[in-house]
Coordinates of C-alpha atoms and ligand atoms in Angstrom, one line a residue:
M1 CA 23.1 -50.4 -33.6
M2 CA 22.5 -46.8 -33.0
N3 CA 24.8 -44.1 -31.7
T4 CA 23.1 -41.2 -29.9
P5 CA 24.7 -39.3 -27.0
L6 CA 22.6 -41.4 -24.8
C7 CA 24.1 -44.6 -26.1
R8 CA 27.5 -43.3 -25.4
L9 CA 26.5 -42.0 -21.9
L10 CA 25.0 -45.3 -20.8
E11 CA 27.1 -47.6 -22.8
I12 CA 24.1 -49.3 -24.5
E13 CA 23.5 -50.3 -28.1
Y14 CA 20.0 -48.8 -28.6
P15 CA 18.8 -45.6 -26.9
I16 CA 15.8 -47.4 -25.4
L17 CA 15.1 -47.5 -21.6
Q18 CA 12.6 -49.7 -20.0
G19 CA 10.4 -47.8 -17.5
G20 CA 10.6 -48.7 -13.9
M21 CA 7.1 -50.1 -13.1
A22 CA 6.1 -50.7 -9.5
W23 CA 5.4 -54.3 -8.6
I24 CA 6.4 -55.2 -12.2
S25 CA 10.0 -54.3 -13.3
D26 CA 12.1 -57.0 -11.6
A27 CA 15.5 -58.6 -12.3
S28 CA 14.0 -60.9 -15.0
L29 CA 12.6 -58.0 -17.2
A30 CA 15.5 -55.6 -16.5
A31 CA 18.2 -58.1 -17.4
A32 CA 16.4 -59.2 -20.6
V33 CA 16.1 -55.5 -21.7
S34 CA 19.8 -54.9 -21.0
E35 CA 20.8 -58.1 -22.7
G36 CA 18.8 -56.9 -25.7
G37 CA 20.9 -53.8 -26.0
G38 CA 18.7 -51.3 -24.1
L39 CA 18.8 -50.2 -20.5
G40 CA 16.7 -52.5 -18.2
V41 CA 15.5 -50.9 -15.0
I42 CA 14.5 -52.5 -11.7
S43 CA 11.7 -50.8 -9.8
A44 CA 12.3 -50.0 -6.2
V45 CA 8.9 -48.5 -5.5
N46 CA 6.9 -51.1 -3.7
T47 CA 9.5 -52.6 -1.5
N48 CA 12.4 -52.2 1.0
A49 CA 16.1 -51.8 0.3
E50 CA 17.0 -55.5 1.0
A51 CA 14.4 -56.9 -1.4
V52 CA 15.7 -54.5 -4.1
R53 CA 19.3 -55.5 -3.3
A54 CA 18.3 -59.1 -3.9
E55 CA 16.8 -58.2 -7.3
I56 CA 19.9 -56.3 -8.2
R57 CA 22.1 -59.3 -7.4
K58 CA 19.8 -61.5 -9.4
A59 CA 20.1 -59.2 -12.4
K60 CA 23.9 -59.1 -12.1
G61 CA 23.8 -62.9 -12.4
L62 CA 21.6 -62.7 -15.6
T63 CA 23.6 -59.9 -17.5
A64 CA 27.0 -58.3 -17.4
R65 CA 25.5 -55.3 -19.2
P66 CA 24.6 -52.1 -17.4
F67 CA 21.1 -51.8 -15.9
G68 CA 19.3 -49.1 -13.7
V69 CA 17.2 -48.9 -10.6
N70 CA 14.1 -46.6 -10.4
I71 CA 13.4 -44.9 -7.1
M72 CA 10.0 -43.3 -6.5
L73 CA 10.9 -40.5 -4.2
M74 CA 7.5 -40.4 -2.5
S75 CA 8.3 -44.0 -1.3
P76 CA 9.0 -44.3 2.5
N77 CA 12.0 -46.5 1.7
A78 CA 13.6 -44.0 -0.7
S79 CA 16.6 -43.0 1.5
E80 CA 17.7 -46.5 2.4
I81 CA 17.4 -47.5 -1.2
A82 CA 19.4 -44.4 -2.3
A83 CA 22.2 -45.6 0.0
M84 CA 22.0 -49.3 -1.1
V85 CA 22.4 -48.5 -4.8
I86 CA 25.8 -47.0 -4.0
E87 CA 26.9 -50.1 -2.1
E88 CA 25.8 -52.3 -5.0
K89 CA 27.6 -50.1 -7.6
V90 CA 24.4 -49.7 -9.7
P91 CA 25.5 -47.6 -12.7
V92 CA 22.3 -45.8 -13.4
V93 CA 19.4 -44.5 -11.1
T94 CA 16.2 -43.1 -12.5
T95 CA 13.9 -41.2 -10.1
G96 CA 10.2 -40.3 -10.2
A97 CA 7.6 -38.2 -8.5
G98 CA 9.9 -35.5 -7.2
L99 CA 13.5 -34.3 -7.4
P100 CA 16.4 -36.3 -5.8
A101 CA 18.3 -33.2 -4.6
K102 CA 19.2 -34.6 -1.2
Y103 CA 20.8 -37.7 -2.7
M104 CA 22.7 -36.1 -5.6
A105 CA 26.0 -35.3 -3.9
A106 CA 26.5 -39.0 -2.6
W107 CA 25.4 -40.5 -6.0
R108 CA 27.6 -38.2 -8.0
E109 CA 30.6 -38.9 -5.7
A110 CA 30.0 -42.6 -6.1
G111 CA 29.8 -42.3 -10.0
V112 CA 26.1 -43.2 -10.2
K113 CA 24.5 -41.7 -13.3
V114 CA 21.3 -40.0 -12.2
I115 CA 18.4 -39.6 -14.6
P116 CA 15.3 -37.9 -13.0
V117 CA 11.9 -38.2 -14.7
V118 CA 10.4 -34.7 -15.1
A119 CA 7.1 -33.4 -16.3
S120 CA 7.9 -29.7 -16.7
V121 CA 10.7 -27.5 -18.0
A122 CA 11.2 -25.9 -14.5
T123 CA 11.8 -29.3 -13.0
A124 CA 14.0 -30.3 -15.8
K125 CA 16.2 -27.3 -15.3
M126 CA 16.5 -27.9 -11.6
A127 CA 17.4 -31.5 -12.3
A128 CA 20.2 -30.5 -14.7
R129 CA 21.5 -27.8 -12.3
G130 CA 21.5 -30.4 -9.6
G131 CA 23.9 -32.7 -11.5
A132 CA 21.6 -35.0 -13.5
C133 CA 23.4 -36.6 -16.5
A134 CA 20.2 -36.8 -18.5
V135 CA 16.5 -36.4 -17.9
I136 CA 13.4 -38.3 -18.9
A137 CA 10.7 -35.9 -20.1
E138 CA 7.5 -37.9 -19.5
G139 CA 4.2 -36.7 -21.1
G140 CA 0.8 -37.4 -19.7
E141 CA 0.2 -40.2 -22.2
S142 CA 2.3 -42.4 -20.0
G143 CA 1.0 -44.9 -17.5
G144 CA 1.0 -44.5 -13.7
H145 CA 1.7 -41.1 -12.1
V146 CA 1.3 -38.5 -14.9
G147 CA 2.0 -34.9 -15.5
D148 CA -0.2 -32.4 -17.4
L149 CA 1.8 -31.8 -20.6
T150 CA 1.8 -34.1 -23.6
T151 CA 5.1 -35.7 -24.9
M152 CA 4.7 -33.7 -28.1
T153 CA 4.8 -30.4 -26.3
L154 CA 7.1 -31.3 -23.3
V155 CA 10.0 -32.9 -25.1
P156 CA 10.9 -30.1 -27.5
Q157 CA 10.6 -27.5 -24.7
V158 CA 12.8 -29.5 -22.3
C159 CA 15.3 -30.1 -25.2
G160 CA 15.4 -26.4 -25.8
A161 CA 16.1 -25.6 -22.2
L162 CA 18.9 -28.2 -21.4
E163 CA 22.3 -29.1 -22.7
I164 CA 22.2 -32.7 -21.4
P165 CA 20.5 -35.6 -23.2
V166 CA 16.7 -35.8 -23.0
I167 CA 14.8 -39.1 -23.1
A168 CA 11.3 -39.0 -24.3
A169 CA 8.6 -41.0 -22.5
G170 CA 4.8 -41.2 -22.6
G171 CA 2.8 -42.5 -25.6
I172 CA 5.8 -44.3 -27.3
G173 CA 5.0 -47.9 -28.3
D174 CA 7.0 -48.6 -31.4
G175 CA 9.6 -47.4 -33.9
R176 CA 7.4 -44.6 -35.1
G177 CA 7.5 -43.2 -31.6
L178 CA 11.3 -43.5 -31.4
A179 CA 11.7 -41.7 -34.7
A180 CA 9.3 -39.0 -33.7
A181 CA 11.1 -38.5 -30.4
L182 CA 14.5 -38.1 -32.1
M183 CA 12.9 -35.6 -34.4
L184 CA 11.7 -33.6 -31.3
G185 CA 15.3 -33.4 -30.1
A186 CA 15.4 -36.4 -27.8
A187 CA 18.4 -38.6 -27.6
G188 CA 16.4 -41.7 -26.7
V189 CA 13.1 -43.1 -25.4
Q190 CA 11.7 -44.8 -22.4
L191 CA 8.9 -47.4 -22.8
G192 CA 6.9 -49.0 -20.0
T193 CA 3.6 -50.4 -21.4
R194 CA 5.3 -52.2 -24.4
F195 CA 7.6 -54.1 -22.1
L196 CA 4.6 -55.4 -20.1
L197 CA 4.2 -57.8 -22.9
A198 CA 7.8 -59.0 -22.9
D199 CA 8.1 -62.7 -22.4
E200 CA 10.5 -62.0 -19.5
C201 CA 7.9 -59.7 -17.8
T202 CA 6.5 -61.6 -14.8
V203 CA 3.4 -59.5 -14.4
H204 CA 0.1 -61.5 -14.0
E205 CA -1.4 -62.9 -17.2
N206 CA -4.6 -61.0 -16.8
Y207 CA -2.6 -57.8 -17.0
K208 CA -1.0 -58.8 -20.3
E209 CA -4.4 -59.9 -21.7
K210 CA -5.8 -56.4 -20.8
I211 CA -3.0 -54.7 -22.6
I212 CA -3.5 -56.9 -25.7
K213 CA -7.2 -56.1 -25.8
A214 CA -7.0 -52.4 -25.0
R215 CA -8.1 -49.9 -27.6
D216 CA -6.8 -46.3 -28.0
I217 CA -9.5 -44.9 -25.6
D218 CA -9.3 -47.6 -22.9
T219 CA -7.0 -45.7 -20.4
M220 CA -8.2 -43.0 -18.1
S221 CA -6.6 -40.8 -15.4
T222 CA -7.9 -40.3 -11.9
G223 CA -6.6 -38.8 -8.6
K224 CA -6.0 -35.2 -9.7
R225 CA -7.7 -34.2 -6.5
L226 CA -4.9 -35.8 -4.6
G227 CA -2.3 -33.9 -6.6
H228 CA -0.9 -36.9 -8.4
P229 CA -3.2 -38.3 -11.2
V230 CA -2.6 -41.8 -12.2
R231 CA -3.3 -43.3 -15.7
A232 CA -4.6 -46.8 -15.9
L233 CA -6.8 -49.1 -18.0
K234 CA -10.6 -48.5 -17.5
N235 CA -12.2 -51.1 -15.2
P236 CA -14.5 -51.2 -12.2
F237 CA -11.8 -50.1 -9.8
M238 CA -11.0 -47.0 -11.9
Q239 CA -14.7 -46.1 -12.5
E240 CA -15.3 -46.3 -8.7
F241 CA -12.3 -44.3 -7.9
L242 CA -13.5 -41.6 -10.3
R243 CA -16.9 -41.6 -8.7
Q244 CA -15.4 -41.2 -5.2
E245 CA -13.0 -38.5 -6.5
Y246 CA -16.0 -36.3 -7.5
D247 CA -18.0 -37.1 -4.4
P248 CA -17.5 -34.3 -1.9
S249 CA -18.5 -36.5 1.0
V250 CA -15.4 -38.7 0.4
S251 CA -12.3 -37.2 2.2
D252 CA -8.9 -37.0 0.6
K253 CA -7.7 -39.5 3.2
D254 CA -10.4 -42.0 2.4
L255 CA -9.8 -41.5 -1.4
A256 CA -6.1 -42.1 -1.0
E257 CA -6.9 -45.3 1.0
A258 CA -9.2 -46.5 -1.8
G259 CA -6.2 -46.4 -4.1
A260 CA -3.6 -48.1 -1.8
G261 CA -2.8 -51.6 -2.8
A262 CA -4.8 -51.6 -6.0
L263 CA -1.6 -51.8 -8.2
R264 CA -0.3 -54.9 -6.3
L265 CA -3.7 -56.5 -6.8
A266 CA -3.5 -56.0 -10.6
A267 CA 0.2 -56.9 -11.0
K268 CA 0.4 -59.9 -8.7
E269 CA -3.2 -61.2 -8.3
G270 CA -4.6 -60.1 -11.8
D271 CA -7.7 -58.9 -9.9
L272 CA -9.9 -57.5 -12.8
Q273 CA -12.4 -55.9 -10.4
N274 CA -10.3 -54.3 -7.7
G275 CA -6.9 -53.9 -9.4
C276 CA -5.4 -50.8 -10.8
F277 CA -3.9 -51.8 -14.2
M278 CA -1.6 -48.8 -14.8
A279 CA -0.8 -48.4 -18.5
G280 CA -0.1 -45.7 -21.0
Q281 CA -2.1 -44.6 -24.0
A282 CA 0.2 -46.6 -26.2
A283 CA -1.7 -49.7 -24.9
G284 CA -3.9 -49.4 -27.9
M285 CA -1.1 -50.1 -30.3
I286 CA 0.5 -53.0 -28.4
H287 CA -0.9 -56.3 -29.5
K288 CA 1.7 -59.0 -29.2
R289 CA 4.0 -60.8 -26.8
Q290 CA 7.7 -61.0 -27.7
A291 CA 11.0 -61.4 -26.1
A292 CA 12.4 -58.1 -24.8
A293 CA 15.3 -58.3 -27.2
E294 CA 12.9 -58.7 -30.1
I295 CA 10.9 -55.6 -28.9
I296 CA 14.1 -53.6 -29.0
R297 CA 15.2 -54.9 -32.3
E298 CA 11.8 -54.3 -33.9
I299 CA 11.6 -50.7 -32.6
F300 CA 15.0 -50.0 -34.0
E301 CA 14.3 -51.6 -37.4
E302 CA 11.0 -49.6 -37.7
A303 CA 12.7 -46.3 -36.7
R304 CA 15.7 -47.0 -39.1
I305 CA 13.3 -47.3 -42.1
I306 CA 11.4 -44.1 -41.1
L307 CA 14.5 -42.1 -40.3
G308 CA 16.1 -43.2 -43.6
G309 CA 13.1 -42.0 -45.6
A310 CA 12.5 -38.8 -43.7
A311 CA 14.3 -36.6 -46.3
Q312 CA 11.8 -37.6 -49.0
W313 CA 9.6 -34.6 -48.3
L314 CA 12.3 -32.1 -48.8
K315 CA 12.6 -30.3 -52.2
Ligands
TUI401 O1 6.7 -41.9 -11.1 C1 6.1 -42.0 -12.2 N1 5.2 -42.9 -12.4 C2 4.6 -43.7 -11.4 S1 5.1 -43.9 -9.8 C3 4.0 -45.0 -9.5 S2 3.8 -45.7 -8.0 C4 2.3 -45.0 -7.5 N2 1.4 -45.8 -7.0 C5 0.2 -45.3 -6.6 C6 -0.1 -44.0 -6.6 C7 0.8 -43.1 -7.2 C8 2.1 -43.6 -7.6 C9 3.3 -45.3 -10.6 N3 3.7 -44.6 -11.7 N4 6.5 -41.3 -13.2 C10 7.5 -40.3 -13.1 C11 7.0 -39.0 -12.9 N5 7.6 -38.1 -12.1 N6 5.9 -38.4 -13.5 C12 5.8 -37.1 -13.0 C13 6.9 -36.9 -12.2 C14 7.3 -35.8 -11.5 C15 6.4 -35.0 -10.9 C16 6.9 -33.9 -10.1 C17 8.7 -35.6 -11.3 C18 9.1 -34.5 -10.6 C19 8.2 -33.7 -10.0 O2 8.7 -32.6 -9.3 C20 7.8 -32.0 -8.6 C21 8.3 -30.6 -8.5 O3 8.4 -30.2 -7.4 O4 8.4 -30.0 -9.6

């Protein structure tokens, strides 16, 4: 077991959150992570409030431990999902791609613990002032929608600016990453890519195989022109998207349309040509399938040894 301020805040055994991954993080994965002592998170990005409610109820049937829901604020269903999580008494909400200012009062009143993902110090400070109980500082090594800064530079700066617990995300794939994050001042970590290979993760087999085969240099980010770059594994879809991004004859609208639906094709259909296989740079260090509980246990054991030996360099 570990005991960081985040463990106490969220009532979890290990300070390890599972990232909310659109089309991927369902009740099966979230419940398995929570049962393993971390915080599982159901993604509410790709669907409407009733479908998310069904996943929440399914997760409640699989675990009595706390779990969270991730809301992507750019999603057209964000406000109905924001209301539904209160009805379902979801203990923790994480948010991405914006700040949840307009929902904060209702969530706080209902006792929901709100943990926004941030990619800069300014956004982190706004989140803390707005009543967040912790923030996830996500570096550009992460998969999906990414910010500019690296985890190594973002996390200590956010930790230096806030009083509330900071969770490090982006580029963390094992116990070395957890130990390093704690050294940077974080109270915990969030991992997405590693949990793609959890036995309980229902993503398409082709997605899992691509992660297993990925090398360090096999992700790329595209879409900066649209204001929200996305990191994913290199494949024909990503190469073509990059080509269109640099083609001035392609309008922003056409470019955005070229991206729509590609994540679903990857996650649900395993479409190797036309799918967008979002993944972080940690994909290169993730090679095996395991139960979610075993992933958490292994990360903790690795970190325990590293942290225990950390004083050896001191004279
Ligand atoms: O949200 C993510 N990662 C995601 S969302 C997603 S779904 C998607 N699908 C297709 C295209 C685009 C997205 C896939 N991956 N991570 C959390 C995150 N939030 N990263 C960066 C931010 C962020 C950015 C700006 C948070 C707050 C923010 O505030 C803006 C401001 O005004 O400062």
